[in-house]
Coordinates of C-alpha atoms (C1' of nucleotides) in Angstrom, one line a residue:
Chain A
X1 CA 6.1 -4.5 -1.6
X2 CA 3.5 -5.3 0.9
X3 CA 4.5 -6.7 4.2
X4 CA 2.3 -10.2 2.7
X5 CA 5.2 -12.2 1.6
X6 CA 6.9 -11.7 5.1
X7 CA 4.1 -12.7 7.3
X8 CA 3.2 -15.8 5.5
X9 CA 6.7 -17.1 5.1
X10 CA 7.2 -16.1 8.8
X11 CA 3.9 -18.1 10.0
X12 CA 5.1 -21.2 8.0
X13 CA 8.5 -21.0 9.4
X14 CA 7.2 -21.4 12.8
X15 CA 4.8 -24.2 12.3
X16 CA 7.5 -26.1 10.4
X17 CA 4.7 -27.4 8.1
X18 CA 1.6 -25.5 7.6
X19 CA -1.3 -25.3 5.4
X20 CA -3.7 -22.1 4.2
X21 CA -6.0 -21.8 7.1
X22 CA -3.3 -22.3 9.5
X23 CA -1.3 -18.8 8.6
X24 CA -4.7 -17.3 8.3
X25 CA -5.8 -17.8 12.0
X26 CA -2.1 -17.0 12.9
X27 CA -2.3 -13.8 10.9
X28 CA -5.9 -12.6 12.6
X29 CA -4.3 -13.9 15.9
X30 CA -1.4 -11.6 15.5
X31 CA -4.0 -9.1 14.5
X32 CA -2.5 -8.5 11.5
X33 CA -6.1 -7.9 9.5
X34 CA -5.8 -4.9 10.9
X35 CA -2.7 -3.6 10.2
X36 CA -1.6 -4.9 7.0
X37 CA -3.8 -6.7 3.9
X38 CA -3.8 -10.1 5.2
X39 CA -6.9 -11.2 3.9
X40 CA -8.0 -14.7 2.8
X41 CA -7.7 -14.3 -0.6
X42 CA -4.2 -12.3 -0.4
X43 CA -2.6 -15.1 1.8
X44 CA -3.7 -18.0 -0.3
X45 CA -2.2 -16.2 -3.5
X46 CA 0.6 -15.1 -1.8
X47 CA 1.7 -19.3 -0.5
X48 CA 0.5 -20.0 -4.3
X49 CA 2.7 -17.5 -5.7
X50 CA 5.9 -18.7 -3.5
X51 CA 5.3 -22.5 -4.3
X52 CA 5.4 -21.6 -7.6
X53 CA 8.7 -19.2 -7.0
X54 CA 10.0 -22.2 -4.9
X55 CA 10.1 -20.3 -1.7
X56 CA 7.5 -22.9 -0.4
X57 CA 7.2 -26.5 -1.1
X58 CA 3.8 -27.6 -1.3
X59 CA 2.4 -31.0 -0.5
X60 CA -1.1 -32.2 -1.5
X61 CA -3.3 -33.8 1.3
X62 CA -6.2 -35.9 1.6
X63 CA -9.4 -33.7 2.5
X64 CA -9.2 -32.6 6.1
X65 CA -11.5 -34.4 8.8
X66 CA -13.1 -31.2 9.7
X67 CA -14.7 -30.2 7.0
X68 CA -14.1 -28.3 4.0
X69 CA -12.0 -28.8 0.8
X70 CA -9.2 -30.8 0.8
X71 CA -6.1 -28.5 2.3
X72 CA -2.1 -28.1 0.7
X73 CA 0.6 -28.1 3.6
X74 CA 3.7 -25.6 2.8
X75 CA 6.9 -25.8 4.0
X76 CA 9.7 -23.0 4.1
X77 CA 12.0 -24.2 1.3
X78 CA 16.0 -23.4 1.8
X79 CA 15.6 -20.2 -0.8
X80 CA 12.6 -19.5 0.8
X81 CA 14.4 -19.1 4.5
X82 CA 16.9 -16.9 2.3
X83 CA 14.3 -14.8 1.0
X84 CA 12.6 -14.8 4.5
X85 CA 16.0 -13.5 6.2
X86 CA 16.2 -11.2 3.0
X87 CA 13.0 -9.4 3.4
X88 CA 13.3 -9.2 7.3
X89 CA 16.6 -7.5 7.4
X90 CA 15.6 -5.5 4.4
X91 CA 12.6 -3.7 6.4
X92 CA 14.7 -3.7 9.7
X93 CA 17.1 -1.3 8.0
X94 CA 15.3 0.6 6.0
X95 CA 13.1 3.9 6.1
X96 CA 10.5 3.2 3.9
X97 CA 7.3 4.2 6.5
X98 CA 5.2 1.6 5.6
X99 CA 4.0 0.8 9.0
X100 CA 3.2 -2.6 8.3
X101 CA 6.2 -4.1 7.1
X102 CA 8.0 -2.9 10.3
X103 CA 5.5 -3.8 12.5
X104 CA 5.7 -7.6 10.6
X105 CA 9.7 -6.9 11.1
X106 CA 9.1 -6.2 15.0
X107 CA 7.6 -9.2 15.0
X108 CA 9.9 -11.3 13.8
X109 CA 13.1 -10.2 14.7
X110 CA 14.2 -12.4 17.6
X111 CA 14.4 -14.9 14.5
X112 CA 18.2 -13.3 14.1
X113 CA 20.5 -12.7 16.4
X114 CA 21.1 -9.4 18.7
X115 CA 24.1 -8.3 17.3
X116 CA 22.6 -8.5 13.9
X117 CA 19.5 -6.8 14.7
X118 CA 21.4 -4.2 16.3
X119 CA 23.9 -3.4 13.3
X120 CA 20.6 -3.2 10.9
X121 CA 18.8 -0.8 13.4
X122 CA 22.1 1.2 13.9
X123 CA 22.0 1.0 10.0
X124 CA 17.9 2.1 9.9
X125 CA 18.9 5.5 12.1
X126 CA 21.7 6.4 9.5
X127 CA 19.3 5.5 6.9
X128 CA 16.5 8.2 8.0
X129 CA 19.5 10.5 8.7
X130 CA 21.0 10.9 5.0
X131 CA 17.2 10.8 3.5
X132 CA 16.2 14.0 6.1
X133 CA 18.7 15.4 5.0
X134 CA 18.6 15.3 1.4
X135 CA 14.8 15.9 1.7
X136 CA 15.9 19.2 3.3
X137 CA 18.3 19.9 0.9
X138 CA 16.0 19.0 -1.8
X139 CA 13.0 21.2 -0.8
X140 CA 14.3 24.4 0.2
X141 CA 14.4 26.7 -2.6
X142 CA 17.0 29.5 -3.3
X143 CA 15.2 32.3 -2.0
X144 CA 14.2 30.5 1.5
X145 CA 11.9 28.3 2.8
X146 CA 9.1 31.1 3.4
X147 CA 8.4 30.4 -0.7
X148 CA 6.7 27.2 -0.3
X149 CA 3.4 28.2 1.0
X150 CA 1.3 25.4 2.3
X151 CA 3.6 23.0 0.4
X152 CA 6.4 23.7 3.3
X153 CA 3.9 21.6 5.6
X154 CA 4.5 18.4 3.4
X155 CA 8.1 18.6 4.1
X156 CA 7.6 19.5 8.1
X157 CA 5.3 16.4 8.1
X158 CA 8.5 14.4 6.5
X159 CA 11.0 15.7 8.6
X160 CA 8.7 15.2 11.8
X161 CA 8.4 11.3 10.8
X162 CA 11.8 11.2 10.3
X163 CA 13.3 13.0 13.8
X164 CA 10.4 10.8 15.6
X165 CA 11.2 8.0 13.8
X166 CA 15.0 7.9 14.4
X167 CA 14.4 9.1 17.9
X168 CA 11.9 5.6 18.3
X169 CA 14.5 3.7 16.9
X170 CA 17.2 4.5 19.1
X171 CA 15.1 3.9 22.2
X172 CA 14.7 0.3 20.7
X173 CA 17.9 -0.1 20.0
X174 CA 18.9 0.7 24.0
X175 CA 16.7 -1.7 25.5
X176 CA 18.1 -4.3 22.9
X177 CA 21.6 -3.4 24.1
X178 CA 20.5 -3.3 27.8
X179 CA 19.5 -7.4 27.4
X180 CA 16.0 -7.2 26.6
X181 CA 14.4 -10.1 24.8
X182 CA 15.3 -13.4 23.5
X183 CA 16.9 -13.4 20.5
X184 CA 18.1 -16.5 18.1
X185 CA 20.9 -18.6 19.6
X186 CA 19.9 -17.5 23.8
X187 CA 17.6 -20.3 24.4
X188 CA 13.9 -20.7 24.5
X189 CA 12.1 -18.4 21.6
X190 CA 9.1 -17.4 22.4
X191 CA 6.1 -19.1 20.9
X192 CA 4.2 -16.9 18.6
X193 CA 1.4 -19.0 16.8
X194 CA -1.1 -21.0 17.9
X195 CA -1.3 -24.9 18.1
X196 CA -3.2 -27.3 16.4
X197 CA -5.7 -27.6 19.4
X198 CA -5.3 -23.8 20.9
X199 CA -8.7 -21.3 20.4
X200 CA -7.9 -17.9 19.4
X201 CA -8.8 -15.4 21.9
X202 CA -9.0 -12.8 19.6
X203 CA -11.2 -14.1 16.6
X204 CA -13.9 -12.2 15.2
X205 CA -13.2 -8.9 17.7
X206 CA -14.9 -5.7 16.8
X207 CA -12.2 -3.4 14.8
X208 CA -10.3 -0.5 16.1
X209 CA -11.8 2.9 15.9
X210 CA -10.6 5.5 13.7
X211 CA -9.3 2.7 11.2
X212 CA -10.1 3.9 7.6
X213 CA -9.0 1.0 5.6
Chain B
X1 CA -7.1 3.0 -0.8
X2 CA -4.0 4.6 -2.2
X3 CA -3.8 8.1 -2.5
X4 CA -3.8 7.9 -6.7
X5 CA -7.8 9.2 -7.1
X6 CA -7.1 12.0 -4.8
X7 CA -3.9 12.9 -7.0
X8 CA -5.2 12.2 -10.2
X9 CA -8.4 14.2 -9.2
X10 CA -6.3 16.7 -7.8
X11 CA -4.5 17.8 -10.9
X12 CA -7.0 17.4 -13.2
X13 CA -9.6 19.7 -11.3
X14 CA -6.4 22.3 -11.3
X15 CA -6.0 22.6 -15.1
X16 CA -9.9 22.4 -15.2
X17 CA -9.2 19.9 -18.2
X18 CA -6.0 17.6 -18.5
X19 CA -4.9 15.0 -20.4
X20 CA -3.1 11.9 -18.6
X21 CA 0.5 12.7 -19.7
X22 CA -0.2 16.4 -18.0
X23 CA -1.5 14.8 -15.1
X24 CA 2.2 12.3 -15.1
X25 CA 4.0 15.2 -15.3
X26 CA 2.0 17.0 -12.6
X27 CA 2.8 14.5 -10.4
X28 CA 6.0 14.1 -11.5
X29 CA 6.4 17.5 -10.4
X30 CA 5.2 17.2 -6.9
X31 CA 7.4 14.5 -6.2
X32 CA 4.3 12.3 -6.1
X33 CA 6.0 9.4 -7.9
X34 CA 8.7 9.4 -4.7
X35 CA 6.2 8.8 -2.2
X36 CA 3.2 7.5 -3.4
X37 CA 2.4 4.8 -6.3
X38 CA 1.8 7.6 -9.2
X39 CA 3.2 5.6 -12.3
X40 CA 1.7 6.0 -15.8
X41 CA 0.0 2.8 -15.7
X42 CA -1.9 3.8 -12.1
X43 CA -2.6 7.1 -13.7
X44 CA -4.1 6.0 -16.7
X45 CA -5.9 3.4 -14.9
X46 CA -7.2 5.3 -12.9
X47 CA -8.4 8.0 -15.5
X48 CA -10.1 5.7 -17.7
X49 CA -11.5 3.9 -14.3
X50 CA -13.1 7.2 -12.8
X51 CA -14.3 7.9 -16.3
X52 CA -16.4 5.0 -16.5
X53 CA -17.8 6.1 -12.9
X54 CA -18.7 9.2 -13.7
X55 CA -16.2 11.2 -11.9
X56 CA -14.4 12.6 -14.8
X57 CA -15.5 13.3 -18.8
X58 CA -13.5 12.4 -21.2
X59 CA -13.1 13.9 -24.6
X60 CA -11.6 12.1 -27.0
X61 CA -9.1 14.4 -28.9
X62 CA -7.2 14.8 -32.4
X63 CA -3.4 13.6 -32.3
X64 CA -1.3 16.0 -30.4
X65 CA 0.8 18.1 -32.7
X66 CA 4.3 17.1 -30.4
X67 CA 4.2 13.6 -31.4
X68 CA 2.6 10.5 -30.1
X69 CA -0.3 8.6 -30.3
X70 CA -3.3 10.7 -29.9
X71 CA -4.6 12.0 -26.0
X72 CA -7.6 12.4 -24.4
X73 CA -8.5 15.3 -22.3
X74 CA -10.4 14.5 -18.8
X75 CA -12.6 17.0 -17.0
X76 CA -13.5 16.6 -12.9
X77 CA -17.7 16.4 -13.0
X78 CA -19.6 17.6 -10.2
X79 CA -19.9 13.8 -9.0
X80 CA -15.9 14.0 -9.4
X81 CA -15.5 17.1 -7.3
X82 CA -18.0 15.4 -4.6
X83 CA -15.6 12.5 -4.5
X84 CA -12.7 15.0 -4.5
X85 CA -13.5 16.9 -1.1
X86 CA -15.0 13.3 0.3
X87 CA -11.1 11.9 -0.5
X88 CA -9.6 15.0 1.0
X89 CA -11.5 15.6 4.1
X90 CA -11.3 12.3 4.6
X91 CA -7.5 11.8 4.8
X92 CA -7.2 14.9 6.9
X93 CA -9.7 13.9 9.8
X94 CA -9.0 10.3 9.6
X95 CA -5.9 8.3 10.6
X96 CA -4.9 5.5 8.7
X97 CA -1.1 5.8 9.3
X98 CA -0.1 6.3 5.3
X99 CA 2.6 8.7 4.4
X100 CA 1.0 9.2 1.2
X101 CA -2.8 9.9 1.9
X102 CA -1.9 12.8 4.4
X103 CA 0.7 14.0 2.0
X104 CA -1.1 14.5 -0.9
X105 CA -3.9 15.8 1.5
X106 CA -1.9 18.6 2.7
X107 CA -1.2 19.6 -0.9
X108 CA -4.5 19.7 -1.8
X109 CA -6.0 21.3 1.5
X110 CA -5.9 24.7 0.8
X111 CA -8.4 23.7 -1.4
X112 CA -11.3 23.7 1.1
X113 CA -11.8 26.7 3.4
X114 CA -9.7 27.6 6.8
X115 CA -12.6 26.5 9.7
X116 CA -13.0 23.5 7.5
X117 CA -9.5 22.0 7.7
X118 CA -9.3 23.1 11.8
X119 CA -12.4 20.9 12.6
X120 CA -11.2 17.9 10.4
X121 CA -7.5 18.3 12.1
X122 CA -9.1 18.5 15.7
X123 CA -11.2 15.4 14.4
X124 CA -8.0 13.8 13.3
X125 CA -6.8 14.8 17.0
X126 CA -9.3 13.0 18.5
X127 CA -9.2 10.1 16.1
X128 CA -5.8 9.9 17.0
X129 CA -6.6 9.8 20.8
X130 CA -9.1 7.4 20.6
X131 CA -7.4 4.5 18.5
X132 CA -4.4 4.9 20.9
X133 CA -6.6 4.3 23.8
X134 CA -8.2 1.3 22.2
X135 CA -4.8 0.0 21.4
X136 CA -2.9 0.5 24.5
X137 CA -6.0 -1.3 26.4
X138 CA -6.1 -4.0 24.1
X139 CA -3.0 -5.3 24.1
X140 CA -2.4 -5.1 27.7
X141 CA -2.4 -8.8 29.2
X142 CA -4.0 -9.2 32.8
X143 CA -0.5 -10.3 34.0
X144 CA 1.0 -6.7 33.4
X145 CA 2.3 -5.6 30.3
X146 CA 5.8 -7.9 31.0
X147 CA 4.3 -10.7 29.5
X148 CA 4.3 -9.7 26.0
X149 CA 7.5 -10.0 25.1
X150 CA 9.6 -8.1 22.0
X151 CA 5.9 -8.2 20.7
X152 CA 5.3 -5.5 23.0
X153 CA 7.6 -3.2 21.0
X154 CA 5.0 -3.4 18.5
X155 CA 2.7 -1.9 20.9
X156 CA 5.1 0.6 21.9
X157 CA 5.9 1.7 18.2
X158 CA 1.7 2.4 17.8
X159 CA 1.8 4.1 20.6
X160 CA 4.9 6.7 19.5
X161 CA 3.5 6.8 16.1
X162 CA 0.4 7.9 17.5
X163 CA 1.4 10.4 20.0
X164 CA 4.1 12.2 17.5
X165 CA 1.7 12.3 15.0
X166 CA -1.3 13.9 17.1
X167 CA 1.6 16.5 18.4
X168 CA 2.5 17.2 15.1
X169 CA -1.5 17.5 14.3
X170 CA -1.8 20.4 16.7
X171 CA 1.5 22.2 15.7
X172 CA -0.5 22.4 11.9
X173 CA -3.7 23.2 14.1
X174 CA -1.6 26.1 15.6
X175 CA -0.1 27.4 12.4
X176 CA -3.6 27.7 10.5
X177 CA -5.2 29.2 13.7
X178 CA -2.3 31.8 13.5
X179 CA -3.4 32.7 9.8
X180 CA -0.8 30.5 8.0
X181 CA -1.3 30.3 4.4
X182 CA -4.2 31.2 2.0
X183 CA -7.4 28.8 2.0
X184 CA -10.1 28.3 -0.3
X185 CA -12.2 31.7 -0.4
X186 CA -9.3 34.0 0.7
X187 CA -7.7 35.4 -2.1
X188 CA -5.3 34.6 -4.8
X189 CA -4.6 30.6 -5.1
X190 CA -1.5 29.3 -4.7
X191 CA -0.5 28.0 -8.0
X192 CA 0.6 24.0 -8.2
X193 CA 0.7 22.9 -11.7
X194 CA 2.9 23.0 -14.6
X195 CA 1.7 25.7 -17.2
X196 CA 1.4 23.9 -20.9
X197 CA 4.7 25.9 -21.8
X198 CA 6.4 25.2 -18.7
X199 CA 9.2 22.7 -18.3
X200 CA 9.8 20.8 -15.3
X201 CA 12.6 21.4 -13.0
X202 CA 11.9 18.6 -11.2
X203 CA 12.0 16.1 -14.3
X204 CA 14.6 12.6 -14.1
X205 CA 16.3 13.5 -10.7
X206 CA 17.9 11.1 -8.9
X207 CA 16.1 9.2 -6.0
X208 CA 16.3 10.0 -2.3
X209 CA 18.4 7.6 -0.5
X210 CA 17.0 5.4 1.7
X211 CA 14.3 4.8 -1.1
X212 CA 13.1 0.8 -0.7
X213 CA 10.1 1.4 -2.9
Chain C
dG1 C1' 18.0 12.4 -47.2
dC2 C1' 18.9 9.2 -43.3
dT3 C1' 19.6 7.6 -39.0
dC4 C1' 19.9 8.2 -34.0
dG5 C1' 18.2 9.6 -30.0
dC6 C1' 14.8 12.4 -27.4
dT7 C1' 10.2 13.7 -26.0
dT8 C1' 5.4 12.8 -26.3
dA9 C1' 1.6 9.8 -25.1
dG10 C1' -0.1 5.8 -23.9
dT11 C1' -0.6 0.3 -23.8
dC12 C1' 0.0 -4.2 -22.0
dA13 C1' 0.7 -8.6 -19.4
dA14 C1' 1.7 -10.2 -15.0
dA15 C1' 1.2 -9.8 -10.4
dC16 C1' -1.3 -8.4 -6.4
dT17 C1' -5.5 -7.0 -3.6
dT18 C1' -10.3 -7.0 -2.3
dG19 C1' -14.7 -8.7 -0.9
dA20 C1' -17.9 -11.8 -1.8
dC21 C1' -18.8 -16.3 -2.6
dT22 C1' -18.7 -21.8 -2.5
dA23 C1' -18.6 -26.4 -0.7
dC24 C1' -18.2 -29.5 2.9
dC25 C1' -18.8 -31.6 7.6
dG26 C1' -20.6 -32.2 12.3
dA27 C1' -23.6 -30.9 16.2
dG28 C1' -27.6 -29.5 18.1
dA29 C1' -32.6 -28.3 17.4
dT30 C1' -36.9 -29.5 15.5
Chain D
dA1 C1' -34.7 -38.1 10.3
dT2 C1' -33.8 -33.7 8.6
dC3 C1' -32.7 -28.9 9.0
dT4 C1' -30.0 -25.3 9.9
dC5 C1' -25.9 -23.1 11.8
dG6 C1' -21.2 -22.3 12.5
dG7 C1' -16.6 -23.6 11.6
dT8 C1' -13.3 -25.3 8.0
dA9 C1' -10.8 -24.5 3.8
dG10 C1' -10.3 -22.3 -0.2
dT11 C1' -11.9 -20.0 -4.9
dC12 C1' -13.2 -16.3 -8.0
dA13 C1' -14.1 -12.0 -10.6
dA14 C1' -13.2 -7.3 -10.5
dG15 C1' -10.2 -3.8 -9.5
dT16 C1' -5.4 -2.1 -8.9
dT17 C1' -0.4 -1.8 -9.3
dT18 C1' 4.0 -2.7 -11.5
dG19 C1' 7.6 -2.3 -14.9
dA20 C1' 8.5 -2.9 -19.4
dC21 C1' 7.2 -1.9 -23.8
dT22 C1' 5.3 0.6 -28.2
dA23 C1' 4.7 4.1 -31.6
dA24 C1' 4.9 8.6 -33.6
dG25 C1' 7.0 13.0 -34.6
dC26 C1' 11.1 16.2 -34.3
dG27 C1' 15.8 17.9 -34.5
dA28 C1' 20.9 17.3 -34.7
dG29 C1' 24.4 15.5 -37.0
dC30 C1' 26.5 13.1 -40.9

DNA sequence: GCTCGCTTAGTCAAACTTGACTACCGAGAT
DNA sequence: ATCTCGGTAGTCAAGTTTGACTAAGCGAGC
């Protein structure tokens, strides 16, 4: 699953109400064009989609005093909170190196508390752990590793990502022990989307070099 | 775009003339279904797509003697093998941060000769370098980098994806430089497909933990 | 001689993604 | 007054992905 579902229910969440346009400027604000596909036409089917699902609630409104169609506000429906919470501990935990959804999951996470985003990182390091291993296990063949040719290179790049990627987590995981941040339940959360009124300072910015998507 | 052309292309262009379900169990073989989106209905999709654009001939073909409705056998044309090398020299000097791209690369890169895969790694190198420099720049606020919040970790993740992945770049740089392994032009291929005859040791295994595809 | 299950080979509908496109309004320029 | 331009809000067709499903032959067992 693409990291789609997770953004939009996460940009919803924290307008309270919200329609199409809305989560889109969020999404470019966050930047997230670039590193996932939030697009126009992926966000609108995505909120479609969940209406339908009941994940969002939709509400039809008169056309919009700025011009343009007519616009549908969403709301985060109970199941859709569920599924929210669902998908974001589901990518905090697991190894799945899809850089997106755990750069949606970073993004997110002070939405739970510390403790629990500590137990699912803990549980994301023993995760990457038992699948080096069996990719090691798996790979090697009887007669030694030297039989693999250029293959053995796939499995070097694997276990690289994996030893950098536990070692990445654990760092986190420190500085989230050591007090840093502000998670669910310790006061003010910090404010991730823009208001009603608020420009975005990074609309319509040249893209990053070096990205090939 | 997912890594399924290159595959598909990959395997057919190694038999010099497949059918699909050869192709499946080609990819089957390398694991391809564990870390990349090879199903049958990608595969044949994207047989009968590339057919239609000219990268591949298809003959249509009697019913198979084993059972089943009848096949059809696909041959890589020259515009095929054009978009063949594009795909693959393309995913080893670019950085797009997906497992499966660079995987399937590295299987296929013997393929293209030795000074050929060093520039595109040191171009990969330098790719690398560059979109980490554009990132670490960009998201740096004028009040110092303390403003950002958890959303910094974001940054920070980039930033250690990026500088593993570039180290892990020159270790491959290194190897090939030392004479590793036998590229296009050099000798003997190594061998990556199943022989008509040949059954697959690899066939209905059990996932990898840690799977959340 | 018949059925059951396995392998072979591929199809299909539903969902998702992509990139281009539409339609509407207001503000400033002509 | 009207024209065009940029921002608002969303639609659409084409392509891709997913997971379940079909259909045909073969061999083991009854």
């Amino acid at each position: 699953m693409s990291a789609i579902r997770l953004l939009v229910l996460g940009a919803v969440r924290q307008h309270g109400r919200a329609h199409g346009y809305q989560v889109r400027n969020d999404l470019e604000y966050w930047g997230a064009h670039e590193w996932s596909n939030a697009k126009p036409g992926s966000i609108y089917h995505a909120l479609k989609q969940m209406a339908k699902q009941g994940l969002l609630h939709a509400h039809e409104i008169a056309p919009s005093t700025a011009g343009g169609p007519p616009r549908t506000e969403y709301e985060v429906t109970e199941k859709g909170t569920e599924e929210f919470l669902a998908l974001l501990r589901g990518s905090l935990a697991s190894y799945d190196q899809r850089p997106d959804m755990l750069t949606a999951s970073l993004g997110f996470m002070v939405d739970l508390p510390r403790e629990d985003v500590l137990g699912l990182l803990e549980e994301r390091v023993r995760t990457i752990e038992q699948w080096r291993k069996s990719v090691t296990e798996y790979y090697t063949p009887e007669d030694g590793p030297g039989q693999l040719g250029h293959i053995g290179e796939i499995m070097n790049y694997w276990v690289h990502s994996a030893d950098t990627g536990a070692e990445w987590t654990r760092g986190l995981i420190e500085r989230i022990r050591g007090g840093a941040y502000t998670f669910a339940g310790e006061g003010e959360p910090f404010v991730g989307v823009l208001r009603e009124d608020e420009e975005n300072p990074y609309a319509t910015r040249e893209p990053h070099p070096g990205d090939a998507r």
